[in-house]
Coordinates of C-alpha atoms and ligand atoms in Angstrom, one line a residue:
M1 CA -18.7 -29.6 2.3
L2 CA -17.4 -33.2 3.0
R3 CA -17.2 -34.4 6.4
T4 CA -14.3 -36.4 7.2
V5 CA -16.5 -38.8 9.4
E6 CA -18.1 -41.3 6.7
P7 CA -20.8 -43.7 7.7
S8 CA -19.5 -47.2 8.5
R9 CA -21.4 -49.4 6.0
R10 CA -21.3 -49.2 2.2
H11 CA -24.2 -47.2 0.9
F12 CA -26.3 -48.8 -2.2
L13 CA -28.4 -47.3 -4.4
V14 CA -30.8 -48.1 -7.3
G15 CA -28.9 -47.4 -10.6
L16 CA -29.5 -48.5 -14.1
G17 CA -25.8 -49.0 -15.0
R18 CA -22.6 -47.6 -15.7
F19 CA -23.0 -43.9 -16.7
A20 CA -26.3 -44.4 -17.9
A21 CA -28.7 -41.7 -17.3
V22 CA -30.9 -43.0 -14.3
A23 CA -34.6 -43.6 -13.8
P24 CA -35.4 -40.9 -11.0
L25 CA -36.1 -42.8 -7.6
A26 CA -39.7 -41.1 -7.7
T27 CA -40.4 -42.9 -11.1
S28 CA -40.5 -46.5 -9.5
L29 CA -43.2 -45.3 -7.6
P30 CA -46.5 -45.3 -9.7
W31 CA -48.6 -43.1 -7.2
A32 CA -45.7 -40.6 -7.4
L33 CA -45.8 -39.8 -11.1
G34 CA -48.9 -41.4 -12.5
G35 CA -46.1 -43.5 -14.2
K36 CA -45.6 -46.8 -15.0
A37 CA -43.9 -49.2 -12.3
R38 CA -40.3 -50.0 -13.6
A39 CA -38.6 -53.3 -13.2
A40 CA -36.0 -53.6 -10.1
T41 CA -32.5 -52.8 -11.1
P42 CA -29.4 -54.2 -9.5
P43 CA -27.9 -52.4 -6.4
L44 CA -25.0 -49.5 -7.3
A45 CA -22.0 -49.7 -5.0
C46 CA -21.0 -46.4 -3.2
P47 CA -17.2 -45.5 -3.6
P48 CA -15.4 -46.0 -0.2
P49 CA -15.0 -43.0 2.2
S50 CA -11.2 -42.7 1.1
A51 CA -12.2 -42.3 -2.5
W52 CA -14.6 -39.5 -1.5
N53 CA -12.1 -37.9 0.6
D54 CA -9.8 -38.0 -2.4
L55 CA -12.6 -36.0 -4.7
S56 CA -13.1 -33.6 -1.5
R57 CA -9.4 -33.1 -1.7
L58 CA -9.0 -32.5 -5.3
L59 CA -11.9 -29.8 -5.1
D60 CA -10.9 -28.2 -2.0
G61 CA -13.5 -29.6 0.1
S62 CA -16.3 -28.7 -2.2
V63 CA -18.1 -31.7 -1.7
L64 CA -21.5 -32.6 -0.2
R65 CA -22.6 -35.9 0.9
P66 CA -26.3 -36.8 1.8
H67 CA -25.6 -36.4 5.6
D68 CA -24.5 -32.6 4.9
P69 CA -26.7 -29.8 5.8
F70 CA -29.1 -28.6 2.7
F71 CA -27.9 -31.5 0.6
T72 CA -31.4 -32.0 -0.3
D73 CA -32.0 -28.7 -1.2
V74 CA -28.9 -28.2 -3.3
C75 CA -29.7 -31.3 -5.5
R76 CA -33.4 -30.8 -6.2
P77 CA -34.3 -30.0 -9.6
N78 CA -37.1 -27.6 -10.9
N79 CA -39.2 -30.5 -12.0
L80 CA -40.0 -32.3 -8.9
R81 CA -40.9 -35.9 -11.0
Y82 CA -36.7 -36.2 -11.0
N83 CA -35.9 -35.6 -7.4
T84 CA -33.4 -38.3 -7.4
L85 CA -30.8 -38.3 -4.4
P86 CA -27.2 -38.3 -5.9
M87 CA -24.6 -40.1 -3.8
G88 CA -22.5 -37.0 -3.7
I89 CA -22.3 -33.3 -5.1
A90 CA -19.0 -32.2 -6.6
R91 CA -19.5 -28.4 -6.7
C92 CA -16.9 -27.3 -9.3
L93 CA -15.4 -23.9 -9.1
S94 CA -12.9 -24.2 -12.1
T95 CA -12.3 -25.7 -15.3
E96 CA -9.2 -27.6 -13.5
Q97 CA -12.0 -28.8 -10.8
V98 CA -14.3 -30.0 -13.7
Q99 CA -11.4 -32.3 -15.1
A100 CA -10.9 -33.8 -11.5
A101 CA -14.4 -34.4 -11.0
L102 CA -14.7 -36.2 -14.2
K103 CA -11.6 -38.1 -14.0
W104 CA -12.6 -39.5 -10.8
V105 CA -16.0 -40.4 -11.5
Q106 CA -14.7 -42.3 -14.4
Q107 CA -12.2 -44.2 -12.2
Q108 CA -15.0 -45.0 -9.6
G109 CA -17.5 -46.2 -12.6
L110 CA -20.0 -44.2 -11.3
P111 CA -23.0 -42.7 -13.1
F112 CA -23.0 -39.0 -13.4
A113 CA -24.8 -35.8 -14.5
V114 CA -24.0 -32.3 -15.0
R115 CA -26.2 -29.6 -13.7
S116 CA -26.2 -25.9 -14.2
G117 CA -29.5 -24.6 -13.3
G118 CA -31.3 -27.4 -12.8
H119 CA -34.4 -26.7 -14.9
N120 CA -34.3 -29.6 -17.5
Y121 CA -37.9 -30.7 -18.1
A122 CA -37.1 -34.4 -18.3
G123 CA -34.5 -34.8 -15.4
Y124 CA -31.6 -35.2 -17.5
S125 CA -29.3 -33.4 -14.9
S126 CA -30.3 -35.9 -12.1
T127 CA -28.5 -38.9 -11.1
N128 CA -28.0 -41.1 -8.4
G129 CA -24.4 -41.2 -8.7
L130 CA -22.3 -38.0 -8.9
L131 CA -23.7 -34.6 -9.4
I132 CA -21.3 -32.2 -11.1
D133 CA -22.9 -29.1 -9.7
M134 CA -21.6 -26.1 -11.9
S135 CA -23.7 -23.7 -10.2
L136 CA -20.9 -22.2 -8.5
M137 CA -18.8 -21.4 -11.4
A138 CA -20.5 -18.1 -12.0
G139 CA -19.7 -14.8 -13.4
V140 CA -19.8 -12.7 -16.7
E141 CA -17.0 -10.5 -17.8
V142 CA -16.4 -8.3 -20.8
V143 CA -13.7 -9.7 -23.5
D144 CA -14.0 -7.1 -26.1
K145 CA -15.8 -4.0 -25.5
K146 CA -15.9 -2.9 -28.9
D147 CA -17.7 -5.7 -30.4
G148 CA -19.8 -6.4 -27.3
I149 CA -18.3 -10.0 -26.4
V150 CA -18.5 -11.1 -23.0
R151 CA -17.5 -14.3 -21.4
V152 CA -20.1 -16.3 -19.3
K153 CA -18.7 -18.9 -16.7
G154 CA -20.2 -22.3 -17.4
G155 CA -22.6 -22.5 -14.3
T156 CA -24.0 -18.8 -14.1
G157 CA -27.5 -18.7 -13.6
N158 CA -29.7 -16.4 -15.8
A159 CA -30.3 -14.1 -13.2
L160 CA -26.5 -13.2 -13.0
V161 CA -26.0 -12.9 -16.7
Y162 CA -29.2 -10.3 -16.9
K163 CA -28.1 -8.1 -14.1
D164 CA -24.4 -8.0 -15.7
M165 CA -25.9 -7.4 -18.9
E166 CA -27.8 -4.5 -17.3
R167 CA -24.8 -3.0 -15.6
L168 CA -23.3 -3.2 -19.4
G169 CA -26.2 -1.6 -21.0
R170 CA -26.2 -4.6 -23.3
T171 CA -28.5 -7.7 -23.7
I172 CA -28.6 -10.9 -25.8
T173 CA -31.6 -13.2 -26.7
H174 CA -32.7 -14.5 -23.3
G175 CA -35.7 -16.2 -21.9
R176 CA -38.0 -15.1 -19.1
C177 CA -37.2 -17.4 -15.9
D178 CA -34.0 -16.3 -14.4
A179 CA -33.4 -19.6 -12.5
V180 CA -32.8 -21.1 -15.6
G181 CA -28.9 -21.9 -16.3
A182 CA -27.1 -20.1 -19.1
A183 CA -25.6 -23.5 -20.2
G184 CA -28.6 -25.7 -20.8
F185 CA -30.1 -22.7 -22.2
L186 CA -27.5 -21.6 -24.7
L187 CA -26.4 -25.4 -25.5
G188 CA -30.1 -26.2 -26.5
G189 CA -31.0 -23.2 -28.7
G190 CA -32.3 -20.5 -26.0
I191 CA -35.6 -18.7 -27.3
G192 CA -36.8 -15.3 -26.0
F193 CA -38.6 -12.1 -26.8
S194 CA -35.9 -10.9 -28.7
M195 CA -34.9 -13.8 -31.2
R196 CA -36.6 -12.2 -34.2
M197 CA -34.3 -9.3 -33.8
Y198 CA -30.8 -11.2 -32.8
G199 CA -31.4 -14.8 -33.8
I200 CA -31.9 -17.6 -30.8
A201 CA -29.1 -17.5 -28.3
S202 CA -26.9 -20.1 -29.7
D203 CA -26.4 -18.2 -32.8
L204 CA -24.9 -15.4 -30.4
L205 CA -22.3 -18.1 -29.2
A206 CA -19.0 -17.0 -30.7
G207 CA -17.0 -19.7 -28.8
T208 CA -17.1 -22.0 -25.7
T209 CA -14.6 -23.9 -23.2
V210 CA -15.6 -27.4 -23.2
V211 CA -14.0 -30.6 -20.8
T212 CA -14.3 -33.6 -23.0
A213 CA -14.6 -37.0 -21.9
D214 CA -10.9 -37.7 -22.2
G215 CA -10.2 -35.0 -19.7
E216 CA -9.1 -32.7 -22.2
R217 CA -10.2 -28.9 -22.1
R218 CA -10.8 -27.6 -25.3
D219 CA -11.5 -24.1 -26.6
A220 CA -14.1 -24.5 -29.5
N221 CA -14.9 -21.8 -31.8
A222 CA -15.2 -21.1 -35.7
K223 CA -11.4 -22.0 -36.2
T224 CA -10.5 -24.4 -33.5
D225 CA -12.5 -27.7 -32.8
S226 CA -15.1 -26.2 -35.4
D227 CA -17.2 -29.1 -35.3
L228 CA -17.6 -29.3 -31.5
Y229 CA -18.4 -25.5 -31.7
W230 CA -21.0 -26.2 -34.3
A231 CA -22.4 -29.2 -31.9
C232 CA -22.4 -26.8 -29.0
R233 CA -24.9 -24.4 -30.9
G234 CA -27.6 -26.2 -30.6
G235 CA -26.7 -29.8 -29.7
A236 CA -28.3 -29.9 -26.2
G237 CA -26.2 -29.9 -22.8
G238 CA -25.0 -33.2 -21.7
N239 CA -24.0 -34.5 -25.1
F240 CA -20.5 -33.6 -25.7
G241 CA -18.8 -32.8 -22.5
I242 CA -19.0 -29.9 -19.7
N243 CA -19.0 -26.3 -21.0
T244 CA -16.9 -24.2 -18.3
E245 CA -17.2 -20.9 -20.4
F246 CA -19.3 -19.4 -23.0
L247 CA -18.1 -16.4 -25.1
L248 CA -21.4 -14.3 -26.4
R249 CA -21.8 -11.8 -28.8
T250 CA -24.1 -9.0 -27.2
F251 CA -26.3 -5.8 -28.3
P252 CA -26.8 -2.5 -27.0
A253 CA -30.1 -2.7 -24.7
E254 CA -32.6 -0.4 -26.2
N255 CA -35.8 1.1 -25.1
V256 CA -38.9 -1.2 -25.5
S257 CA -42.7 -1.4 -25.0
V258 CA -44.2 -4.3 -23.6
C259 CA -47.5 -5.5 -22.7
Q260 CA -50.0 -8.4 -21.5
L261 CA -53.4 -8.8 -23.4
K262 CA -56.0 -11.1 -22.9
W263 CA -59.4 -12.0 -24.6
T264 CA -62.1 -14.0 -23.1
D265 CA -64.7 -13.7 -25.9
N266 CA -64.4 -15.3 -29.2
Q267 CA -61.1 -17.1 -28.3
A268 CA -60.7 -19.1 -31.3
D269 CA -61.2 -16.2 -33.6
V270 CA -58.6 -14.2 -31.6
L271 CA -56.1 -17.0 -31.6
Y272 CA -56.4 -17.6 -35.3
K273 CA -56.0 -13.9 -36.2
L274 CA -53.1 -13.7 -33.8
L275 CA -51.1 -16.7 -35.3
T276 CA -51.8 -15.9 -38.9
T277 CA -51.1 -11.9 -38.6
L278 CA -48.4 -11.5 -36.1
P279 CA -45.8 -13.5 -38.2
N280 CA -45.9 -10.1 -40.7
A281 CA -44.7 -8.1 -37.6
P282 CA -41.7 -6.4 -38.0
R283 CA -38.4 -8.3 -36.5
T284 CA -38.4 -5.5 -33.5
F285 CA -41.6 -7.4 -32.4
G286 CA -41.5 -10.7 -30.1
S287 CA -44.6 -12.4 -28.5
K288 CA -45.9 -15.4 -26.6
I289 CA -49.6 -16.5 -26.7
N290 CA -51.0 -18.6 -24.1
V291 CA -54.3 -20.6 -24.0
T292 CA -54.6 -21.3 -20.3
L293 CA -57.0 -23.9 -19.2
P294 CA -58.3 -23.4 -15.5
S295 CA -57.3 -26.0 -12.8
I296 CA -60.1 -28.0 -11.3
Q297 CA -60.4 -25.6 -8.5
Q298 CA -60.7 -22.8 -10.8
R299 CA -63.4 -24.5 -12.9
C300 CA -65.6 -24.7 -9.7
Q301 CA -65.5 -20.8 -9.5
G302 CA -66.6 -20.7 -12.7
K303 CA -63.2 -19.8 -14.5
G304 CA -62.9 -20.9 -18.1
S305 CA -60.1 -20.9 -20.7
E306 CA -58.4 -17.4 -21.4
V307 CA -56.3 -16.4 -24.7
S308 CA -53.4 -13.9 -23.6
I309 CA -50.4 -12.9 -25.1
L310 CA -46.8 -11.1 -23.8
A311 CA -45.1 -9.1 -26.2
Q312 CA -42.3 -7.0 -26.5
L313 CA -41.3 -4.2 -29.1
H314 CA -37.7 -2.7 -29.7
V315 CA -38.9 1.0 -30.0
T316 CA -38.2 2.2 -33.3
K317 CA -39.8 5.6 -35.0
G318 CA -43.4 5.2 -35.8
Q319 CA -44.2 1.9 -34.6
T320 CA -46.4 1.0 -31.4
L321 CA -47.8 -2.0 -29.9
K322 CA -51.2 -0.8 -31.1
D323 CA -50.2 -0.5 -34.8
I324 CA -48.9 -4.3 -34.8
F325 CA -52.1 -5.9 -33.0
G326 CA -54.5 -3.9 -35.3
P327 CA -58.1 -4.4 -34.5
L328 CA -57.4 -7.0 -31.9
W329 CA -56.1 -4.3 -29.7
E330 CA -59.3 -2.7 -29.4
T331 CA -61.1 -5.9 -28.3
A332 CA -58.0 -7.0 -25.7
T333 CA -58.1 -6.2 -21.9
K334 CA -55.0 -4.7 -21.4
V335 CA -53.7 -6.5 -18.3
W336 CA -50.4 -4.0 -18.4
V337 CA -49.0 -1.8 -21.1
H338 CA -45.6 0.0 -20.6
E339 CA -44.5 2.0 -23.7
N340 CA -40.8 3.1 -24.3
I341 CA -39.3 2.0 -21.2
P342 CA -35.6 0.9 -20.7
Y343 CA -35.1 -2.7 -21.8
W344 CA -34.2 -4.4 -18.6
E345 CA -37.1 -2.4 -16.9
G346 CA -39.2 -4.0 -19.5
Q347 CA -37.9 -7.3 -18.4
D348 CA -39.1 -6.8 -15.1
Y349 CA -42.7 -6.9 -16.5
L350 CA -42.2 -10.0 -18.9
A351 CA -40.3 -12.2 -16.0
E352 CA -41.8 -15.2 -15.1
E353 CA -41.3 -16.4 -11.3
T354 CA -41.4 -20.6 -11.0
Y355 CA -40.8 -22.8 -8.2
P356 CA -40.2 -26.5 -8.1
Y357 CA -43.4 -28.5 -9.1
F358 CA -44.5 -31.5 -11.4
Y359 CA -44.7 -31.2 -15.1
Q360 CA -44.2 -32.7 -18.7
E361 CA -43.9 -30.4 -22.0
K362 CA -44.4 -31.4 -25.6
S363 CA -43.6 -29.1 -28.3
S364 CA -43.3 -28.9 -32.3
Y365 CA -42.7 -26.1 -34.8
M366 CA -45.4 -24.7 -37.0
Q367 CA -45.8 -22.3 -40.0
A368 CA -48.7 -19.7 -40.1
S369 CA -49.6 -20.8 -43.5
R370 CA -50.6 -24.0 -42.4
I371 CA -52.8 -23.2 -39.5
T372 CA -56.3 -23.1 -40.9
R373 CA -59.6 -21.6 -38.6
G374 CA -60.8 -25.0 -38.8
A375 CA -57.9 -26.2 -36.9
I376 CA -58.0 -23.7 -34.1
D377 CA -62.0 -24.6 -33.7
A378 CA -60.8 -28.3 -33.4
L379 CA -58.1 -27.5 -30.9
F380 CA -60.7 -25.5 -28.9
D381 CA -63.3 -28.4 -29.0
A382 CA -60.3 -30.7 -27.9
Q383 CA -59.2 -28.5 -24.9
R384 CA -62.6 -28.8 -23.3
A385 CA -61.8 -32.8 -22.6
Q386 CA -58.8 -31.8 -20.5
P387 CA -59.8 -33.6 -17.1
G388 CA -57.9 -31.0 -15.2
T389 CA -55.5 -31.3 -12.5
S390 CA -55.0 -28.8 -9.2
M391 CA -52.7 -26.5 -11.5
P392 CA -53.7 -24.3 -14.5
V393 CA -52.2 -25.8 -17.7
A394 CA -51.7 -24.0 -20.9
Y395 CA -50.6 -24.4 -24.6
K396 CA -48.3 -21.9 -25.9
F397 CA -47.1 -20.7 -29.2
F398 CA -43.7 -18.7 -28.9
Q399 CA -43.2 -16.5 -32.0
T400 CA -40.1 -17.4 -34.0
G401 CA -39.4 -16.4 -37.6
G402 CA -37.5 -13.1 -38.4
A403 CA -33.6 -13.7 -37.3
C404 CA -34.4 -17.4 -36.0
N405 CA -34.6 -18.2 -39.8
D406 CA -31.9 -16.2 -41.4
M407 CA -29.5 -19.0 -40.8
K408 CA -29.5 -22.3 -42.7
A409 CA -30.8 -25.3 -41.2
D410 CA -27.2 -26.8 -41.0
A411 CA -25.5 -23.6 -40.1
T412 CA -25.5 -24.6 -36.4
A413 CA -26.7 -27.8 -34.8
Y414 CA -30.0 -25.9 -34.1
V415 CA -31.7 -27.2 -37.3
H416 CA -35.6 -25.6 -36.8
R417 CA -35.4 -22.8 -39.0
G418 CA -38.3 -21.7 -41.5
N419 CA -40.8 -21.6 -39.2
D420 CA -43.1 -19.1 -37.5
W421 CA -44.4 -20.6 -34.0
L422 CA -43.0 -22.9 -31.4
F423 CA -45.7 -24.7 -30.2
S424 CA -46.0 -26.4 -26.7
V425 CA -48.3 -28.2 -24.6
E426 CA -47.6 -28.4 -20.9
M427 CA -49.1 -30.8 -18.2
N428 CA -48.6 -29.4 -14.5
W429 CA -49.5 -31.2 -11.2
W430 CA -48.9 -31.1 -7.5
L431 CA -48.6 -34.1 -5.2
P432 CA -50.2 -35.6 -3.1
T433 CA -53.2 -33.3 -4.3
D434 CA -53.4 -35.0 -7.7
P435 CA -53.9 -38.6 -7.5
A436 CA -52.0 -40.8 -10.0
G437 CA -55.2 -41.8 -12.2
L438 CA -55.9 -38.4 -12.6
V439 CA -52.1 -37.4 -13.6
E440 CA -52.4 -40.4 -16.1
E441 CA -55.4 -39.2 -17.5
N442 CA -54.3 -35.7 -17.8
L443 CA -51.0 -36.9 -19.5
Q444 CA -53.2 -38.9 -21.9
W445 CA -55.1 -35.8 -22.9
Q446 CA -51.9 -34.0 -23.3
K447 CA -50.4 -36.7 -25.9
D448 CA -53.8 -36.7 -27.9
F449 CA -53.8 -32.9 -27.8
Y450 CA -50.3 -32.7 -29.1
A451 CA -51.0 -35.3 -31.9
L452 CA -54.0 -33.4 -33.1
A453 CA -52.1 -29.9 -33.1
N454 CA -49.4 -31.6 -34.8
K455 CA -51.6 -33.3 -37.5
L456 CA -54.0 -30.2 -38.0
C457 CA -51.2 -27.6 -38.3
S458 CA -48.6 -29.8 -39.9
A459 CA -46.3 -29.1 -36.9
A460 CA -42.8 -31.1 -37.0
G461 CA -39.6 -31.4 -34.9
A462 CA -39.4 -30.7 -31.2
Y463 CA -37.6 -28.2 -29.2
Q464 CA -34.4 -29.8 -27.8
N465 CA -34.6 -27.5 -24.7
F466 CA -38.2 -28.7 -24.0
P467 CA -37.1 -32.7 -23.9
D468 CA -40.1 -34.7 -23.7
P469 CA -39.3 -38.5 -22.4
T470 CA -42.3 -39.8 -24.0
L471 CA -41.1 -38.6 -27.4
D472 CA -41.0 -41.0 -30.3
D473 CA -37.7 -40.7 -32.5
Y474 CA -36.9 -37.7 -30.2
A475 CA -33.1 -37.5 -31.7
R476 CA -34.8 -36.7 -35.5
A477 CA -37.3 -34.4 -34.0
Y478 CA -34.6 -32.4 -32.1
Y479 CA -31.8 -32.4 -34.7
G480 CA -33.4 -33.5 -37.7
E481 CA -30.9 -33.4 -40.7
N482 CA -28.3 -32.3 -38.5
L483 CA -28.2 -35.8 -36.4
P484 CA -25.6 -37.7 -38.5
R485 CA -23.1 -34.7 -38.0
L486 CA -23.9 -34.5 -34.3
R487 CA -23.3 -38.3 -34.1
Q488 CA -20.0 -38.0 -35.9
V489 CA -18.9 -35.1 -33.6
K490 CA -20.0 -37.3 -30.6
K491 CA -17.7 -40.2 -32.2
R492 CA -14.8 -37.9 -32.0
V493 CA -15.0 -36.4 -28.8
D494 CA -16.9 -39.0 -26.8
P495 CA -16.8 -42.4 -28.6
N496 CA -17.6 -44.4 -25.5
S497 CA -20.4 -42.3 -24.3
V498 CA -19.1 -41.2 -21.2
F499 CA -21.8 -38.5 -21.4
T500 CA -25.3 -40.0 -21.8
Y501 CA -28.8 -39.7 -20.7
G502 CA -32.2 -41.1 -21.8
Q503 CA -32.2 -39.0 -25.0
G504 CA -28.4 -38.6 -25.6
I505 CA -26.8 -38.6 -28.7
T506 CA -25.1 -41.6 -29.6
P507 CA -21.8 -41.8 -31.5
A508 CA -21.9 -42.6 -35.4
Ligands
FAD601 C1 -39.5 -22.5 -15.7 C2 -38.7 -22.9 -16.9 C3 -38.5 -21.6 -17.9 C4 -37.7 -21.8 -19.1 N1 -37.8 -20.9 -20.1 C5 -37.3 -21.0 -21.1 C6 -37.1 -19.9 -22.1 O1 -37.7 -18.5 -21.9 N2 -36.3 -20.2 -23.3 C7 -35.8 -21.1 -23.4 O2 -35.1 -21.4 -24.4 N3 -35.8 -22.3 -22.4 C8 -36.6 -22.1 -21.4 N4 -36.5 -23.3 -20.7 C9 -35.9 -24.3 -20.9 C10 -34.5 -24.4 -20.5 O3 -33.5 -23.6 -21.4 C11 -33.7 -25.7 -20.7 O4 -34.5 -26.4 -19.7 C12 -32.3 -25.7 -20.1 O5 -31.7 -26.8 -20.7 C13 -32.0 -25.6 -18.5 O6 -30.9 -25.5 -18.8 P1 -30.3 -25.4 -17.1 O7 -28.8 -25.0 -17.1 O8 -31.0 -24.7 -16.2 O9 -30.7 -27.0 -16.6 P2 -29.5 -28.4 -16.2 O10 -31.0 -29.2 -16.0 O11 -28.9 -27.9 -15.2 O12 -29.1 -28.6 -17.6 C14 -29.9 -29.1 -18.7 C15 -28.8 -30.0 -19.5 O13 -27.8 -29.4 -19.9 C16 -26.8 -30.3 -19.2 N5 -25.9 -29.3 -18.7 C17 -25.9 -28.5 -17.5 N6 -24.7 -27.4 -17.5 C18 -23.9 -28.0 -18.4 C19 -22.7 -27.7 -18.6 N7 -22.1 -26.7 -18.0 N8 -22.0 -28.2 -20.0 C20 -22.8 -29.3 -20.4 N9 -23.8 -29.3 -20.2 C21 -24.5 -29.3 -19.0 C22 -27.6 -31.2 -18.4 O14 -26.8 -32.3 -18.0 C23 -28.6 -31.2 -18.8 O15 -28.8 -32.5 -19.6 C24 -37.3 -23.1 -19.3 C25 -37.4 -24.2 -18.6 C26 -38.0 -24.0 -17.6 C27 -38.2 -25.2 -16.2

């Protein structure tokens, strides 16, 4: 909370300019990231103590400054590459407080960023100005029991969404990491094991409340502010305003079978078969394939690469996981298999636990018909060139298809329809264990591997919820043919780009 005693001198921080998304402090340190040193930028003046006191009054004291306990913990993002210290944190509890914080930060001429779960891959919820932290604005309530509509508050973490869904006996399309924020997840699409059955998460969005740059509260849905509603279904967080509520369609949570399988022999053959046969599986099936490459330490211990899959099947009569995998079931090591168990119990096995570290992700979309055995062999050859870091890395295939492809590409802002797999290659490292030069080499390998996979498998586009700061023509990659309409919506609700970041949507 904001203390009344303020430091007597003005604070200066490094910034890029008014409302501009900032370079993280760490990126100016080449050793820290393996990144290039940036040119010095002019200092940014901190508002006077009286202004901070005003903000604190507007937010009933819910403002943190750097001298407050736990400040650095509250503002630490999941990707430590972007661990930038803000001047202050406005911890909003209501739509009115969001409006007040937004007005204040514009009056001060400070850069700002909005944050819910802080899991943005590229640091777009980090700032050296005001961090508008939504995470205390959390909760889920039933709006319409008959139709299964729930209201999720704008800062709710996925953990709470899942707990409440379990309590209600319902589910949505959701991810594996419960520390991710519902806001970022929903606004950028939202993928998970149930997406082939229900569609991507933003397909389930029935309405949302947004505070736009002019401070207005807009209830956007199919009838009111319908273009803004359209844009919030895949147009990514941080572009159109601050979403303080989401209305979501939910489904009854039915029993599932779940498994993790792995293969260490004939890996290229296994991967090819998985990628080309699983798209024929029923919509009740969802999966994610990993090809995991060992860390340097694991290599010293003789560990090699491994193909594994996590899978979920909504139990319907006569279908089992074994039927779906066919002959591959017999050759797999069954890490675990749990048949016909309650939905949320199944998620306990599928969930991933993460902690903050350093990473970069690159993604694209693939159709199974374009994947050849030769392409997979070439990827296996190329993976051997990964220099390695102190952490394992993986390239992954999230199974799309099914209901993800039911909507037309322009039905919502989420354009990526008509594909079978979302491919992504990650790079993970830790500091100071991995020296800058090694990180650079690994990032170069990641770039080359990504280009190769895209070329060999005719992959295209990129998932806006896995933002990649090194991506060329990112706006086309994330939004494709929907970009012109998104820019029109931006022009209407935020013509001066009050909301902006490194890969933000610009007004038409
Ligand atoms: C470990 C991990 C696991 C993941 N798993 C999945 C997965 O299974 N499926 C999937 O689809 N994605 C997954 N993601 C990606 C994730 O969905 C996106 O990174 C998402 O945008 C994160 O949301 P957040 O609220 O946690 O992030 P933040 O960093 O808080 O926000 C993300 C973006 O949205 C903006 N924003 C935040 N809150 C609001 C708001 N209330 N109104 C408007 N804009 C806002 C921010 O400014 C930022 O630009 C994962 C990411 C990580 C790091």
